[in-house]
Coordinates of C-alpha atoms and ligand atoms in Angstrom, one line a residue:
X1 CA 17.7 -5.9 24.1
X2 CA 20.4 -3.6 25.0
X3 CA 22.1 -1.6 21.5
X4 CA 22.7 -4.7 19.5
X5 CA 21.4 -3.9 15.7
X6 CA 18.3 -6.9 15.4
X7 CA 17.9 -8.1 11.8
X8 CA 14.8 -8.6 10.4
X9 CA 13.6 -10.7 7.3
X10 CA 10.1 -9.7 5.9
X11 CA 8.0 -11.7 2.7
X12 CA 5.6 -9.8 1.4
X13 CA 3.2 -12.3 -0.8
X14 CA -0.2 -10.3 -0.6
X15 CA -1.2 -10.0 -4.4
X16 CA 1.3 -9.3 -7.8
X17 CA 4.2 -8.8 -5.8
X18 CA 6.5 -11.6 -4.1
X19 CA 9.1 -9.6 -2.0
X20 CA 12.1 -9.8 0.6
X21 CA 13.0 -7.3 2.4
X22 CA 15.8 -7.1 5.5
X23 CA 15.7 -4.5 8.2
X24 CA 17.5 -3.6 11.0
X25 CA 16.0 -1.8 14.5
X26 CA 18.0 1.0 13.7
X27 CA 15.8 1.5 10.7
X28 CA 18.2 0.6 8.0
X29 CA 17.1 -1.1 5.3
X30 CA 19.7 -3.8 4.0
X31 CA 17.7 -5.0 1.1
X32 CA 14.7 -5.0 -0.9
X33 CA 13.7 -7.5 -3.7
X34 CA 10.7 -7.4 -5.6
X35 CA 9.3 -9.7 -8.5
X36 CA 6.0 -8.7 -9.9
X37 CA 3.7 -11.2 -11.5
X38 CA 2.3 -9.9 -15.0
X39 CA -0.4 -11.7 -16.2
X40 CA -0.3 -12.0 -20.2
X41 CA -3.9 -10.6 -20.3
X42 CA -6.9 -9.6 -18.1
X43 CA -6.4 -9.4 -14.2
X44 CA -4.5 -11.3 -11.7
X45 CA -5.3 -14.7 -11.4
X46 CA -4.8 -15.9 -7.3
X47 CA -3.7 -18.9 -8.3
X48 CA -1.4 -18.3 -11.0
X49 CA 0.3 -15.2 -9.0
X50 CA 0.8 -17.8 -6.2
X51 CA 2.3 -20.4 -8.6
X52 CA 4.8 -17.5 -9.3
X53 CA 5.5 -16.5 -6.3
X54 CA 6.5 -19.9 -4.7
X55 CA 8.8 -20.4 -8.1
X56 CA 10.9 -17.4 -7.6
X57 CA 10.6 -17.7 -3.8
X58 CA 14.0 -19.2 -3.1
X59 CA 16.1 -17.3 -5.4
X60 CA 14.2 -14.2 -4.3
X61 CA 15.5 -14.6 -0.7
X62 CA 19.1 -15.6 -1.8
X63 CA 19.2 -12.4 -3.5
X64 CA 17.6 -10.1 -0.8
X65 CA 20.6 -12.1 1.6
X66 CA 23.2 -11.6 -0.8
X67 CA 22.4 -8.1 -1.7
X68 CA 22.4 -7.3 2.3
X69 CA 25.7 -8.6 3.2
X70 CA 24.5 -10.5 5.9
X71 CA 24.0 -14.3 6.4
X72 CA 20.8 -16.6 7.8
X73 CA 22.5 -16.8 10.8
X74 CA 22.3 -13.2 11.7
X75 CA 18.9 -13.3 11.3
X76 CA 16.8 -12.0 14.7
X77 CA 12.9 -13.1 13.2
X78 CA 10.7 -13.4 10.0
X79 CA 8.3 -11.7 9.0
X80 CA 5.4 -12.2 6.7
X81 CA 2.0 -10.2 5.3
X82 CA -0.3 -11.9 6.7
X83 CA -3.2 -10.0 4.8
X84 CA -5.4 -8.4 3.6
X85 CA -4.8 -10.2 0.0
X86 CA -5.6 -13.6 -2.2
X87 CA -5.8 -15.9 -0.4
X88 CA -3.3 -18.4 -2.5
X89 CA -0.8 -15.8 -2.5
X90 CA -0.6 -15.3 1.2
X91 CA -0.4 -19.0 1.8
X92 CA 3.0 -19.1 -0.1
X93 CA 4.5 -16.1 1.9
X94 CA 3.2 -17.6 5.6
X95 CA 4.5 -21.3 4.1
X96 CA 7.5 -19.7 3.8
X97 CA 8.2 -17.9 7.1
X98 CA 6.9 -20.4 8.9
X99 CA 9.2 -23.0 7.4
X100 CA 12.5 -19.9 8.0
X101 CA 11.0 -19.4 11.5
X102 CA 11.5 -23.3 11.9
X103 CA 14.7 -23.7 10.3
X104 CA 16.4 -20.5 11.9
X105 CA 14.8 -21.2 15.4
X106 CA 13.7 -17.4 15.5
X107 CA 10.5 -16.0 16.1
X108 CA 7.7 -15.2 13.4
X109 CA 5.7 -12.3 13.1
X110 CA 2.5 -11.5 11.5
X111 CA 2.1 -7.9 9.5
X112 CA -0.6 -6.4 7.9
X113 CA 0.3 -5.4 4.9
X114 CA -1.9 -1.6 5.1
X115 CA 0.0 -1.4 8.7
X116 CA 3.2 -1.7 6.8
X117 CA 2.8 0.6 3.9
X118 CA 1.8 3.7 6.4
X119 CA 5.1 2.4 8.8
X120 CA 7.6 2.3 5.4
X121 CA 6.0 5.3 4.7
X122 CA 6.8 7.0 8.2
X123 CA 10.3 5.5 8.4
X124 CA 11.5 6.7 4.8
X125 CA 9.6 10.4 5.2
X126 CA 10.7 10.7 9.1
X127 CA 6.4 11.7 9.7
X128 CA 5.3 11.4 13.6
X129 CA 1.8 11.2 13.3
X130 CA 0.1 11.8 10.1
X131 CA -3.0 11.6 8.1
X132 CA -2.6 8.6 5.8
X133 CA -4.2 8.7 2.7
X134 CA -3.5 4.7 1.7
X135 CA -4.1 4.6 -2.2
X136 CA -3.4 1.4 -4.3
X137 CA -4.8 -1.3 -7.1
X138 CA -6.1 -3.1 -4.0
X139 CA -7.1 -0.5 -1.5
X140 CA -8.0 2.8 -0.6
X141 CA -8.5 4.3 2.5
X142 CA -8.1 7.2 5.1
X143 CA -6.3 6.8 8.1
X144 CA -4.7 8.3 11.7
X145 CA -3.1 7.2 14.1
X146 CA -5.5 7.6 17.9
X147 CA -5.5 5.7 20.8
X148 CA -3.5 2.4 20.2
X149 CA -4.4 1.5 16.7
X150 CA -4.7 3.2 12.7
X151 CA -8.4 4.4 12.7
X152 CA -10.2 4.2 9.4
X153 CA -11.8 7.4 8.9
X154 CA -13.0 6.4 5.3
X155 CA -12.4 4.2 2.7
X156 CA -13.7 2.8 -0.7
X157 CA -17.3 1.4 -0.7
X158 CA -16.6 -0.5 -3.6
X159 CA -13.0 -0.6 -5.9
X160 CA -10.1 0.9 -5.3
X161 CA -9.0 4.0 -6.6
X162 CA -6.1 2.3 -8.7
X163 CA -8.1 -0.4 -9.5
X164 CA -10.7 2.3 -11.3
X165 CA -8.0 3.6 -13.2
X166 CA -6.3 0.3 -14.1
X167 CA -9.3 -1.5 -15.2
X168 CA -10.2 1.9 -17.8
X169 CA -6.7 1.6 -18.8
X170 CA -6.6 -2.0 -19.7
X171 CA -10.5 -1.5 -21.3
X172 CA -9.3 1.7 -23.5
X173 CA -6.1 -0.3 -24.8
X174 CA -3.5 1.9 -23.0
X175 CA -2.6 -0.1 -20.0
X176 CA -2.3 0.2 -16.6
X177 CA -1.5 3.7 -14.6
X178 CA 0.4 5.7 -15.2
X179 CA -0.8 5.8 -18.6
X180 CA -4.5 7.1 -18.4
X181 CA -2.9 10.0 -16.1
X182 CA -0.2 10.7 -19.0
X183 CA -3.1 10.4 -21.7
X184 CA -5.3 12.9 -19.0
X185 CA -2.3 15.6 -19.4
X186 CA -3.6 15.8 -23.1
X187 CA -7.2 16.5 -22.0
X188 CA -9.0 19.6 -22.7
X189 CA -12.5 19.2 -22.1
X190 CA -14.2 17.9 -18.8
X191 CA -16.9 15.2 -18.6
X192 CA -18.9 15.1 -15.6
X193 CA -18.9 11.5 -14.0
X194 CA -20.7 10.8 -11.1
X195 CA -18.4 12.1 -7.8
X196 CA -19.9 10.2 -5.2
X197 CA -18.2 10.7 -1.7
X198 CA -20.3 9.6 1.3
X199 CA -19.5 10.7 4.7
X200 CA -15.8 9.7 4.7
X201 CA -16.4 6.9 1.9
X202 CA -15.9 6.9 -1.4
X203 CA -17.4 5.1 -4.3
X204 CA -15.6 3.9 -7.8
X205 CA -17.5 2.2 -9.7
X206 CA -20.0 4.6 -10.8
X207 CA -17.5 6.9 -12.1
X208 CA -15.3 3.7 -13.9
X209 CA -18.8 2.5 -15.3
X210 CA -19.6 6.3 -16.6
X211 CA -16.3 6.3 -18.1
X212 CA -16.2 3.2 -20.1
X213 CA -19.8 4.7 -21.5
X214 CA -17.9 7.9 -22.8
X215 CA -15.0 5.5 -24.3
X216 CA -18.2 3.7 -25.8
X217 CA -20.2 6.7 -27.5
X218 CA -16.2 7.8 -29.0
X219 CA -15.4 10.4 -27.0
X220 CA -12.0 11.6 -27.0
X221 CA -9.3 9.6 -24.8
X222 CA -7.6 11.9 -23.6
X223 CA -10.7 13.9 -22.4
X224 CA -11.9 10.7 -20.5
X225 CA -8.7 10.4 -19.0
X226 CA -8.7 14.0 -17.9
X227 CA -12.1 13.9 -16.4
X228 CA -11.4 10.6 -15.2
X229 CA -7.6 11.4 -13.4
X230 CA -9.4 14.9 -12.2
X231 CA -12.6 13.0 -10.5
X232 CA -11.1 10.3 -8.8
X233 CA -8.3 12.6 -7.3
X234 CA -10.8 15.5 -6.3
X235 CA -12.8 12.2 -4.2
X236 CA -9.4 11.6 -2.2
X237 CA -8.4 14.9 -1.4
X238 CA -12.0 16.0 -0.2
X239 CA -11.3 13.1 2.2
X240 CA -8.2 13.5 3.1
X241 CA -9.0 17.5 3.9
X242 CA -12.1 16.1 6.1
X243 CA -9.7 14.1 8.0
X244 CA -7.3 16.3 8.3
X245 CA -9.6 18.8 9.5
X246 CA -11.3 17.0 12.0
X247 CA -7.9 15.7 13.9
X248 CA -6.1 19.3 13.3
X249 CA -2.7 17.0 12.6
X250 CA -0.2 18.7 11.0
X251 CA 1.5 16.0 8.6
X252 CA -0.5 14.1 5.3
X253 CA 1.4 11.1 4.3
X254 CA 0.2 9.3 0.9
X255 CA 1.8 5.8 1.1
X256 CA 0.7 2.8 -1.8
X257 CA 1.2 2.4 -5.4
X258 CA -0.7 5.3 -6.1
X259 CA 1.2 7.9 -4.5
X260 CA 3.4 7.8 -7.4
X261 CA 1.1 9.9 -9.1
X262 CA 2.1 13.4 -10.1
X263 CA -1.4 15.0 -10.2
X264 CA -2.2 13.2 -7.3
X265 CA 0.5 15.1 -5.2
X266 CA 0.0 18.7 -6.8
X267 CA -4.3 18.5 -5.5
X268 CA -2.9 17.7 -2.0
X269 CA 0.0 19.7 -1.8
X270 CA -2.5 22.8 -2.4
X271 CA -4.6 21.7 0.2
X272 CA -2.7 20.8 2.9
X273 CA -1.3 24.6 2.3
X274 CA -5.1 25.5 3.7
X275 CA -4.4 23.6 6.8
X276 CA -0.8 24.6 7.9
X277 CA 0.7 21.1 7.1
X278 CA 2.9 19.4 5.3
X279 CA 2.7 16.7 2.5
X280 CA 5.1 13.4 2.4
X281 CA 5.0 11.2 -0.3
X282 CA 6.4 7.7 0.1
X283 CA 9.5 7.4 -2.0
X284 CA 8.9 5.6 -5.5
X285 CA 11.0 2.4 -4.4
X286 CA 8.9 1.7 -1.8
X287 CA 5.6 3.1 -3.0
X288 CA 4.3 -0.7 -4.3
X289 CA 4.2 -3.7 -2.6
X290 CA 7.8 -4.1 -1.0
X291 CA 9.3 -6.7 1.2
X292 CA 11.0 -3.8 3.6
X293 CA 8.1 -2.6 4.4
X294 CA 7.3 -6.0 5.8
X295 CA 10.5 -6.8 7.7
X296 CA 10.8 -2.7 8.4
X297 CA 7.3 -3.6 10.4
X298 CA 8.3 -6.8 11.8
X299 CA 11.0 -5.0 13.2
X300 CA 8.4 -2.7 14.9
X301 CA 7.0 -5.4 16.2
X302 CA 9.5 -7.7 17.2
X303 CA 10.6 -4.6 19.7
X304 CA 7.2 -4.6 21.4
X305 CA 7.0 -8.2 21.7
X306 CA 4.2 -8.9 19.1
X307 CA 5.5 -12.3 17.9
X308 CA 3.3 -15.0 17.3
X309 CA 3.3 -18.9 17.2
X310 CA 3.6 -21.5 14.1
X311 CA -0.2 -22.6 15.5
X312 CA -1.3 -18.8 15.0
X313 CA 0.1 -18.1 12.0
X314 CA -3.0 -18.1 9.8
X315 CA -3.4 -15.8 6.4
X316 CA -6.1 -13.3 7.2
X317 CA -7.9 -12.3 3.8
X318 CA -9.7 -10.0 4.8
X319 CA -7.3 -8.4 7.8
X320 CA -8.2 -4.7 8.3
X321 CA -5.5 -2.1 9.6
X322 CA -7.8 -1.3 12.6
X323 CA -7.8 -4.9 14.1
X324 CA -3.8 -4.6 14.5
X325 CA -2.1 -3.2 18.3
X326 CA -0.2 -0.5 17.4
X327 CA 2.2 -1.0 20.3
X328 CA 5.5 0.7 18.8
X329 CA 3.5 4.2 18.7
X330 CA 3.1 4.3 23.0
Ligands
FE2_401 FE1 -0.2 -2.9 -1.2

């Protein structure tokens, strides 16, 4: 491979988001388009979000090529989220790759879209080997790096932790995060709802259930917001301190769309202070589903070889971080 710069292209097509993303091996990032599918009320429709995504699809990558200066030709491979996600909406973003992989005559990789948050995370915070605390509308979970792949040392028995705040949001009128955690700053009384963390795992539901009771009976918002926000953070960074404990690492990285969260970051800044380490927080840009973080990984894996073939290249709903080689960590 020698010194010469390879070019990546990454789709990211899991859920909301349709992005492109082009990175190099020398961990540059040359572009990164997003589009994010609204829905005009309720939740995301698969089907609907897919319809989007293959509409703004080719304007999409002419951006992301003109933004990065570079042209198709100088592309080294594709890249594309292979899963976890909807099902409809990772068809579009494989349809596609597979049909540049063709066109271009370069090689196509499969990503897993958890495996790419943590790497985008690394790459942007310069973390060797942290405890990942992975925290989105569509996931949540506790990972490390041990012995070829990113262990799952806990993870939601049930919704997400993004999810729990998103749906309250949307059921008290106020909208997605990061408006129940601005409403929380308002708070002034607590409400206990049920904090159930099992083992490593933690459970939503109950306390999203016990919550939309209290907005019910007509307790104060901004109280359930508080008790809410203070709850479902308290959950992660129990976690997150077991695992941190247990593998004595010295770096906690929180990567996903919840990592933008400013409460969040002040409960695990104060606890990592208990355990010598250090916090990173995945910057903003590339905190939600991003196309870098899919051609930033295909880049990863494009150096150890892990390409695969058109005939292999099937979506993987239900694709979990541990099933995936971490070869680039050796
Ligand atoms: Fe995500």
């Amino acid at each position: 491979m020698g010194n010469v710069e390879k070019i990546v292209i990454g789709i990211e097509s899991t859920a909301h988001t349709f992005g492109v993303g082009i990175a190099t091996s020398q961990g540059r990032i040359l572009a990164n388009v997003n589009s994010v599918y609204t829905p005009k009320s309720g939740g995301i429709h698969p089907r609907e979000a897919a319809q989007h995504h293959s509409l703004i699809a080719p304007e999409k990558i002419k951006e992301a090529l003109k933004v990065s200066g570079i042209s198709p030709s100088e592309i080294d491979a594709v890249a594309f989220s292979s899963g976890p996600g909807m099902g409809p909406c990772l068809r579009v973003g494989a349809t596609i790759a597979r049909s540049l992989s063709l066109k271009l005559r370069i090689p196509l990789i499969s990503v897993n879209h958890g495996v790419a948050h943590i790497e985008i995370g690394r790459l942007t915070t310069r973390c060797r080997d942290p405890v990942v605390l992975y925290v989105a509308g569509g996931n949540t979970l506790i990972t490390s790096y041990k012995d070829g792949r990113y262990r799952i040392f806990g993870e939601t028995l049930d919704i997400a932790a993004g999810n729990c705040l998103d749906v309250f949001g949307i059921k008290a009128g106020i909208g997605l995060m990061p408006n129940p955690e601005i409403k929380s700053l308002k708070g002034e009384r607590f409400y206990y709802l049920p904090y159930k963390v099992k083992g490593m795992d933690v459970s939503f539901s109950g306390v999203l259930t016990a919550a939309l009771r209290l907005l019910r009976e007509g307790v104060k918002l901004e109280d359930i917001c508080y008790s809410l926000v203070e709850t479902v953070y308290s959950m992660l960074t129990e976690v997150t301190e077991r695992a941190l404990a247990f593998t004595e690492k010295k770096e906690v990285l929180i990567v996903g769309g919840l990592s933008r969260s400013r409460r969040l970051r002040e409960m695990m800044e104060e606890m990592v202070k208990l355990h010598d380490a250090r916090l990173q927080v995945v910057p903003h840009e590339y905190a939600g589903d991003n196309g870098a973080m899919i051609a930033w990984t295909g880049v990863l894996q494009l150096l150890s070889n892990q390409t695969i073939s058109i005939e292999e290249s099937r979506v993987k709903p239900r694709y979990r971080i541990d099933e995936v080689e971490v070869k680039w960590l050796n």
